[in-house]
Short mmCIF file of C-alpha atoms in Angstrom, two decimals:
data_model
loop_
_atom_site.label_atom_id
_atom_site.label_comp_id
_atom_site.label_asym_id
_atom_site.label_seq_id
_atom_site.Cartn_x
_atom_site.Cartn_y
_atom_site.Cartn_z
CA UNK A 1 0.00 0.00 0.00
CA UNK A 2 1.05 3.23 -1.42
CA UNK A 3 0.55 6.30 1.83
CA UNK A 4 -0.42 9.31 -0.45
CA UNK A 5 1.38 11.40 1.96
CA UNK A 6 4.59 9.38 2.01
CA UNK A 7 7.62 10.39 -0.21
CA UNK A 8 8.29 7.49 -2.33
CA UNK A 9 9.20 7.61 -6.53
CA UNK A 10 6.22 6.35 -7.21
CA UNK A 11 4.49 9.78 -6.53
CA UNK A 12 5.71 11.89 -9.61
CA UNK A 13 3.79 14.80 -8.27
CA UNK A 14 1.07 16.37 -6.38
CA UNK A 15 -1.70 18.74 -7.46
CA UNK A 16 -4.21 21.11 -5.79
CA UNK A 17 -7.96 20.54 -6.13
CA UNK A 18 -11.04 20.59 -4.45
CA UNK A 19 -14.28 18.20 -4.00
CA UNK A 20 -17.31 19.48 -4.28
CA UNK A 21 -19.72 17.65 -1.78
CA UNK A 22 -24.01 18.86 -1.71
CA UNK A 23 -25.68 17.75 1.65
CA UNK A 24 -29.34 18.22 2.15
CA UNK A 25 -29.98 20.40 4.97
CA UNK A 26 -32.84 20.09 7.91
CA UNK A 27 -35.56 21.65 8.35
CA UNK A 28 -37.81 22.25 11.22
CA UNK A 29 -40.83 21.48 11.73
CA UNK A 30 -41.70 25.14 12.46
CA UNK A 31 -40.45 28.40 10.99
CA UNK A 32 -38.65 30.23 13.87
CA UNK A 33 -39.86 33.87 12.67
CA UNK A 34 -43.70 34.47 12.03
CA UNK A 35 -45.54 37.45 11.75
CA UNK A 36 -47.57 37.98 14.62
CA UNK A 37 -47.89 42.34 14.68
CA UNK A 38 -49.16 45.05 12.83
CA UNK A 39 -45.83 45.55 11.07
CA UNK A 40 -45.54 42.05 9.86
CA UNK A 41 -48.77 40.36 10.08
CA UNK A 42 -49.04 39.99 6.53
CA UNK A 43 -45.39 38.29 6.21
CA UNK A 44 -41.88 38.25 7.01
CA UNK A 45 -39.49 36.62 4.62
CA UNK A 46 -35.75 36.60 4.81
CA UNK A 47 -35.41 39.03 2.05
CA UNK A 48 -32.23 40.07 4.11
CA UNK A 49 -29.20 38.49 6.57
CA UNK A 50 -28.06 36.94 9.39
CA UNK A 51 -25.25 38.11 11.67
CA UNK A 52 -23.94 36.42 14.80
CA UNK A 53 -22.16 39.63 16.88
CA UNK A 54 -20.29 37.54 19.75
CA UNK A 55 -23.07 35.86 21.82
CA UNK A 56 -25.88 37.39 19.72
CA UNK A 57 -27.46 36.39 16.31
CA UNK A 58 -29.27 39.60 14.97
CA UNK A 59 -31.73 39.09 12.04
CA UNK A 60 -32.57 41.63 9.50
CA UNK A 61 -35.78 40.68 7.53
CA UNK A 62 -38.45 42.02 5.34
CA UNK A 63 -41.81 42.86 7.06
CA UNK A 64 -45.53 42.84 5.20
CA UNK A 65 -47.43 45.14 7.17
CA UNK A 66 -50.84 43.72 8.04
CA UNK A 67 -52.51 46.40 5.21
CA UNK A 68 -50.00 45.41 2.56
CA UNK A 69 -51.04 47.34 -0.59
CA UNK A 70 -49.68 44.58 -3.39
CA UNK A 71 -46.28 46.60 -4.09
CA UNK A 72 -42.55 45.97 -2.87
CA UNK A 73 -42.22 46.70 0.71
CA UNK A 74 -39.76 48.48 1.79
CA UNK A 75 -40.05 48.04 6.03
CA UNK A 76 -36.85 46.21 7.17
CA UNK A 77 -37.16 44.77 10.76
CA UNK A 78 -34.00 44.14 12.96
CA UNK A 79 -34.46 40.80 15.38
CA UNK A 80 -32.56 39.55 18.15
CA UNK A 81 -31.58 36.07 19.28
CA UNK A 82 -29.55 34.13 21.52
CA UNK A 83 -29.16 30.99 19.73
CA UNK A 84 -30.34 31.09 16.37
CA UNK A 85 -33.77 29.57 17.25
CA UNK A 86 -35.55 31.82 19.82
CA UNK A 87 -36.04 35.36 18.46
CA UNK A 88 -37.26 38.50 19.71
CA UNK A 89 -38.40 41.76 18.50
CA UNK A 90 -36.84 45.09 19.98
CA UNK A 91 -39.08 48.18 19.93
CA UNK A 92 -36.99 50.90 18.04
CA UNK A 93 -39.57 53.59 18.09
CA UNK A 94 -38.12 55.11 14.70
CA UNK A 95 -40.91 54.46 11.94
CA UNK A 96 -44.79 54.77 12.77
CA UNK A 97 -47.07 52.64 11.35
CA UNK A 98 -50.76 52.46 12.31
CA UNK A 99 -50.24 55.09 14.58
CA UNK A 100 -47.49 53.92 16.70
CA UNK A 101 -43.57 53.48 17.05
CA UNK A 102 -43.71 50.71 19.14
CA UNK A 103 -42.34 48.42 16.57
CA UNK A 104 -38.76 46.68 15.52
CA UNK A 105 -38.56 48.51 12.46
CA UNK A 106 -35.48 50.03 11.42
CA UNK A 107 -35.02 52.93 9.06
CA UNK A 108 -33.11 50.95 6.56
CA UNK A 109 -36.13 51.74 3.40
CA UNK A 110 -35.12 48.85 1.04
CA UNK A 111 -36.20 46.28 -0.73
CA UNK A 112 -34.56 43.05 -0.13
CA UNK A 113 -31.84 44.39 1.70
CA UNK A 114 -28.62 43.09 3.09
CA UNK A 115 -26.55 43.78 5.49
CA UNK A 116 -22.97 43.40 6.28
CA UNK A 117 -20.03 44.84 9.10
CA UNK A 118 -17.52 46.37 6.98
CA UNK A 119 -14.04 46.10 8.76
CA UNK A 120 -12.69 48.91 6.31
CA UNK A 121 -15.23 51.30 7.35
CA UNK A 122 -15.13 54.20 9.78
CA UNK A 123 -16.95 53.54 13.21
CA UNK A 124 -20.10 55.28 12.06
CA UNK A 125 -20.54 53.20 8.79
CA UNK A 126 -19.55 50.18 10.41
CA UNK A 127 -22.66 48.15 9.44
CA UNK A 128 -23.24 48.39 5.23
CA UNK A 129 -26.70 47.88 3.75
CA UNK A 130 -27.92 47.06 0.01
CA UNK A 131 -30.95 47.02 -1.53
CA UNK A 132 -33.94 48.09 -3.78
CA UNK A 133 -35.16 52.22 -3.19
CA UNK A 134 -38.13 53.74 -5.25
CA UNK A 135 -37.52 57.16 -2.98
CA UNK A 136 -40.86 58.14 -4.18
CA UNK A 137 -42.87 54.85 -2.20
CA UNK A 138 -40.64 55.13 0.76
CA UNK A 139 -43.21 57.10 2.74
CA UNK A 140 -42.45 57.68 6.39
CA UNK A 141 -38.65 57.76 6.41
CA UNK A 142 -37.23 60.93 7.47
CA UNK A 143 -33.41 60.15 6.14
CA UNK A 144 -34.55 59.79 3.15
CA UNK A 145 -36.01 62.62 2.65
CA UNK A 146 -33.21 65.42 2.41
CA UNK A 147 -31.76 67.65 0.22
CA UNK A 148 -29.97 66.06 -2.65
CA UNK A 149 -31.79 62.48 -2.31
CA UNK A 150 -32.46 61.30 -5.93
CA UNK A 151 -35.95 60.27 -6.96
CA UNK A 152 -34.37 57.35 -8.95
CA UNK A 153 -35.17 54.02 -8.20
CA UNK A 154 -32.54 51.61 -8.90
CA UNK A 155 -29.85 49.94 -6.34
CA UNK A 156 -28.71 52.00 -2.93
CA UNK A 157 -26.68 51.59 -0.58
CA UNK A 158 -26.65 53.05 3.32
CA UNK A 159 -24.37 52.79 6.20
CA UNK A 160 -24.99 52.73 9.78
CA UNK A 161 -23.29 52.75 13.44
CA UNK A 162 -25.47 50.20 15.06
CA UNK A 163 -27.48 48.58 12.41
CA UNK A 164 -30.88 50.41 13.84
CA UNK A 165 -30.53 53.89 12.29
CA UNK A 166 -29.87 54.22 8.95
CA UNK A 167 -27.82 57.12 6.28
CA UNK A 168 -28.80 56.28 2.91
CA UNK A 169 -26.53 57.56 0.16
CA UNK A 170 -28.41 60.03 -2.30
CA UNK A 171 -27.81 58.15 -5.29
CA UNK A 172 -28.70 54.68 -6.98
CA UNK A 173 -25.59 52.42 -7.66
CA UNK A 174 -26.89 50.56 -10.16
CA UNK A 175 -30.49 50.96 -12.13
CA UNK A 176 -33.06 48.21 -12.06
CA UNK A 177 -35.27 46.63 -9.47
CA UNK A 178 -36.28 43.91 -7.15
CA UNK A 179 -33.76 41.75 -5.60
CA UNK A 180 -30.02 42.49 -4.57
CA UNK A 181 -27.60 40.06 -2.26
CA UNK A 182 -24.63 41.19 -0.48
CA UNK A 183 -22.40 39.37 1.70
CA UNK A 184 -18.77 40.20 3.36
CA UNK A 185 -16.25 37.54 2.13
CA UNK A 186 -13.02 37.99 4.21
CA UNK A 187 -11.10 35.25 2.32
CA UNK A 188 -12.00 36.98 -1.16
CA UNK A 189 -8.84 39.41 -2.15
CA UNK A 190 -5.83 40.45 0.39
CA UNK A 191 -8.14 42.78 1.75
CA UNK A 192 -11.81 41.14 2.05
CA UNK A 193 -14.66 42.29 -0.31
CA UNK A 194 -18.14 41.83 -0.35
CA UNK A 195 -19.93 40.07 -2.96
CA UNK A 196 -22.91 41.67 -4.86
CA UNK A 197 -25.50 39.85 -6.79
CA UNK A 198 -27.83 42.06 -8.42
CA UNK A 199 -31.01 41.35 -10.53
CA UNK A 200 -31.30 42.90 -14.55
CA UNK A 201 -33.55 41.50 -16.58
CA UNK A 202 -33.14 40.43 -20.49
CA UNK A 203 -33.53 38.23 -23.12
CA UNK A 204 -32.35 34.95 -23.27
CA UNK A 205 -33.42 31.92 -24.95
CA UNK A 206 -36.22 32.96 -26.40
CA UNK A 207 -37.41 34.33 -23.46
CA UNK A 208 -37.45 37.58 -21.28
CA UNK A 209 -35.82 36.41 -18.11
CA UNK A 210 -34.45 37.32 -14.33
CA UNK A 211 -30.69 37.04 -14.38
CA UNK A 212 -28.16 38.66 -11.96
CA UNK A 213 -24.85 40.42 -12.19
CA UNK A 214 -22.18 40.35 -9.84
CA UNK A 215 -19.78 43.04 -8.34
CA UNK A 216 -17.25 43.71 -5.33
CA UNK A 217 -17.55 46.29 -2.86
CA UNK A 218 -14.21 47.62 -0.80
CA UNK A 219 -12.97 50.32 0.83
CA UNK A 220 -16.05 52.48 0.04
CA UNK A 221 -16.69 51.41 -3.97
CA UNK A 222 -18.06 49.23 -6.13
CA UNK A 223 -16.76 47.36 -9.04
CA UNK A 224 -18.38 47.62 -12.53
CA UNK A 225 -20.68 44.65 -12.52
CA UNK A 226 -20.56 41.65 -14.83
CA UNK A 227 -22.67 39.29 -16.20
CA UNK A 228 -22.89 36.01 -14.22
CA UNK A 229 -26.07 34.22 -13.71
CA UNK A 230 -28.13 33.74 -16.88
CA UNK A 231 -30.16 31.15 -17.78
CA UNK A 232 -30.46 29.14 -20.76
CA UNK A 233 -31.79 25.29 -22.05
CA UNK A 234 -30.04 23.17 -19.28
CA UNK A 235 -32.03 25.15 -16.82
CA UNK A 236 -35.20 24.71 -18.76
CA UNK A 237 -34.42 21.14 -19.04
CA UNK A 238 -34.41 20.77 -15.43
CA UNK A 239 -37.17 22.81 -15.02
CA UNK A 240 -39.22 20.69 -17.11
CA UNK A 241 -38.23 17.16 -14.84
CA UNK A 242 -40.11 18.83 -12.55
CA UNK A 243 -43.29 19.17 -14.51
CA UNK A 244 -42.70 23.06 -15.42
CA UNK A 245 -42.05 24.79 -18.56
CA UNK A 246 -38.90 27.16 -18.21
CA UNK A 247 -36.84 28.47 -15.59
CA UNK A 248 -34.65 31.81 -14.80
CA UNK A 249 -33.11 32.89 -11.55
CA UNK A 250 -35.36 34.99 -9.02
CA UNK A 251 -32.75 35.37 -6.24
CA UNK A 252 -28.80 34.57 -5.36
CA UNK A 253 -27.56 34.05 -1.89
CA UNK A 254 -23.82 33.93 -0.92
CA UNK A 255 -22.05 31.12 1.46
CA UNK A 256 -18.58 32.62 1.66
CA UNK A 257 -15.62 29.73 2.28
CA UNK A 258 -11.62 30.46 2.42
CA UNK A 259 -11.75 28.21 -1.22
CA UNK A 260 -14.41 28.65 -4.17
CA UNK A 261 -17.06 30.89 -3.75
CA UNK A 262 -20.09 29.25 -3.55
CA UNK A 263 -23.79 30.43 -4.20
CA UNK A 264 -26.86 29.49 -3.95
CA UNK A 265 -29.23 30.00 -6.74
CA UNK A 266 -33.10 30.35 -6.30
CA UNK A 267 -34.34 28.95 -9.86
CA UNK A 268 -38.08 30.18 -10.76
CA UNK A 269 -39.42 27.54 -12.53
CA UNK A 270 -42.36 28.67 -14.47
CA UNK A 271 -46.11 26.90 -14.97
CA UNK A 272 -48.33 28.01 -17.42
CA UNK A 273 -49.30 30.43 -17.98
CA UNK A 274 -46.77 32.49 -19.16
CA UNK A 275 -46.90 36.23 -18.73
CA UNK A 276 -47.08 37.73 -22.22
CA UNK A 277 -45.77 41.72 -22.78
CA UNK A 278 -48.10 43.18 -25.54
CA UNK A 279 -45.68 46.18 -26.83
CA UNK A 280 -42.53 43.73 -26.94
CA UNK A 281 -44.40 40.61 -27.38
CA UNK A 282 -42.26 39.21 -24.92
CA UNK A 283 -42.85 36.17 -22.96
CA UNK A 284 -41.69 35.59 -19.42
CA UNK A 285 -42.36 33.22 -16.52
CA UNK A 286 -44.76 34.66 -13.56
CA UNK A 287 -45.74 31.73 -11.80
CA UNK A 288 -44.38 28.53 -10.14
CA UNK A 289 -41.95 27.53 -8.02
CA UNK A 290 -38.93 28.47 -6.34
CA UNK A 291 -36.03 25.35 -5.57
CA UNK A 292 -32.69 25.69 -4.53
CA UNK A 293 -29.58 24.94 -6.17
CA UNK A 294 -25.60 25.38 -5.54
CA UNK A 295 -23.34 26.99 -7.58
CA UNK A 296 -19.67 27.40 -7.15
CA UNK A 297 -16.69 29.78 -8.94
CA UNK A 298 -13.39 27.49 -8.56
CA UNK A 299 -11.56 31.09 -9.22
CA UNK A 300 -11.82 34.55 -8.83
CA UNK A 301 -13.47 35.40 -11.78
CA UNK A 302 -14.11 32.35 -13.31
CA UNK A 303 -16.94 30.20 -14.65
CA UNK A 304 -19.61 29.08 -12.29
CA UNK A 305 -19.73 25.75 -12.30
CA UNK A 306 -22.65 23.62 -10.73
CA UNK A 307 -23.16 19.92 -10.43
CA UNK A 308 -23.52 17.23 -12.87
CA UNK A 309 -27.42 17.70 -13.72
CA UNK A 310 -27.89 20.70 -11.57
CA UNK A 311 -30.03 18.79 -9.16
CA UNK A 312 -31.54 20.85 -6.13
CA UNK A 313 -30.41 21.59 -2.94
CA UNK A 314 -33.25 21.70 -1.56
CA UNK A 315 -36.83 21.09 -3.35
CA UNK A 316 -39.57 23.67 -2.35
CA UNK A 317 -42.27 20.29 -2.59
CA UNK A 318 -40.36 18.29 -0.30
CA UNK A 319 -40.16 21.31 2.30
CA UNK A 320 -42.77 21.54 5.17
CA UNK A 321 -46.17 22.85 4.75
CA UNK A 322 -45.25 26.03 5.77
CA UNK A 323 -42.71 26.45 3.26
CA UNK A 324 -43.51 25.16 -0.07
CA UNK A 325 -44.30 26.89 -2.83
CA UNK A 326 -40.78 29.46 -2.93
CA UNK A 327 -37.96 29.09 -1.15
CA UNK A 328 -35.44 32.24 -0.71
CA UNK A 329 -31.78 30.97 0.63
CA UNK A 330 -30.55 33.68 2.31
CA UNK A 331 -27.23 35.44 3.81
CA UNK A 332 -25.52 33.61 6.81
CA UNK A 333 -23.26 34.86 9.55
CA UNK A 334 -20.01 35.75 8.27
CA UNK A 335 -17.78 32.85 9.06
CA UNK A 336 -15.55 34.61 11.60
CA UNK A 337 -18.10 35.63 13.80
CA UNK A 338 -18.24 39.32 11.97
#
């Protein structure tokens, strides 16, 4: 027997690689966040992150108020927990709704948003938040409304001392709308980065489709985004083994590791029927399913690879009752504790 480790001439030479191993995660039996107030009765859905700050886990979410009007929200709510599990809801008195403060909204007015520590940053940006603004829906938020806010909506970005009250910076990064994922990789670059997944629609096979681009933020900038996530026959293919028609991608979340990046992908796979745009005569999906799949980059910058057959991670019909239908993935704790 040949030791792989032992020096011996029959080893001519070693080479780096990686394996690239899917296991199915648990799931409760419960969700461990409902909404049970006026701020969130309608919903709250991890649209947002995760951060575990020494002994504490905080939670920033999306909340559907209770009178949810059918458009993007933009309420953020900031949650508290000791062990992952168990959560609780801080009053932060900043943002009335139904006549009262008394609420664990924060003044972070985004869509999807996520939220990151930046160890470049000054003291008083120390937390970083992305997201979706339409300034002009983002009623009842007093730092947005100043002097030199754009009325654009498109990508911002806002910083933060404590995570609670919020600066948002007067000007979209990027233009489009819906759903943005950012996430503080310390291994990626000398320095750390975060990675940014943002959503642009387009054609592609035949179809209009979701798809996302992907940038780097560090030391206070943002790197021109490039194409990354686009979705073509082999997703459709998939898509139809599970009794749909198409698919495109409605959502990217990011699991930093100190090798490949990895990702993971929320595929939309569409049922009939289709959504149909009259001036462009453009089909796209608009219902179905969301499933979960992984993704991984081997290099900076390189192709993202997933595996053989792109099977799911984790199947939205094989979920509990409480969470079929669409699954989001969303942004875990940084993986030193950050």
């Amino acid at each position: 027997m040949q030791i792989i480790c032992e020096a011996g001439p029959r080893i001519a030479g070693l080479s780096d690689g990686a394996r690239f191993v899917s296991h199915i995660p648990h799931f409760d039996d419960e969700p461990v966040v409902v909404g049970d107030t006026f701020v969130d009765g309608y919903g709250c859905s991890i649209y947002g992150s995760v951060l575990q700050e020494g002994s504490r886990f905080r939670m920033w979410c999306q909340t559907w108020p209770r009178d949810y009007d059918g458009t993007d929200s933009l309420l953020v709510g900031c949650l508290e927990s000791e062990d992952g599990l168990h959560w609780t809801k801080p009053s932060y008195g900043l943002i009335e709704r139904s006549g009262s403060t008394a609420n664990h909204l924060t003044n972070l007015p985004f869509h999807a948003p996520s939220v990151f520590v930046d160890p470049h940053a000054v003291a008083d940006q120390r937390y970083r938040g992305f997201g979706y603004l339409h300034p002009e829906r983002a009623t009842g938020f007093s730092n947005i409304q100043v002097p030199g806010m754009g009325q654009t909506p498109g990508y911002y970005t806002a910083y933060s001392a404590d995570g609670i009250n919020w600066t948002v910076e007067p000007d979209p990064l990027w233009d489009s709308a819906d759903v943005i994922a950012a996430a503080w990789a310390p291994w990626f670059s000398d320095a750390g980065a975060a990675r940014i997944a943002l959503k642009r629609n387009g054609l592609s096979a035949g179809l209009f489709r979701r798809r996302f681009l992907t940038s780097e933020w560090c030391h206070g900038a943002a790197t021109p985004e490039v194409s990354a996530f686009v979705a073509d026959e082999s997703d459709d293919q998939a898509a139809r083994a599970h009794g749909c028609l198409s698919a495109d991608y409605y959502g990217v979340s990011w699991l930093p590791t100190p090798g490949p990046t990895v990702a993971m992908v929320w595929m939309f796979r569409h049922i009939p029927p289709m959504g149909r745009s009259a001036d462009r005569l453009w089909n796209y999906g608009s219902l179905g399913q969301v499933d979960l799949e992984l993704r991984y980059q081997p290099e900076r910058g390189g192709r993202w690879l997933s595996l053989p057959g792109k099977p799911d991670w984790v199947n939205a019909a094989q979920a509990p009752e409480w969470a079929r239908g669409c699954l989001y993935g969303r942004i875990p704790r940084d993986p030193r504790g950050r």
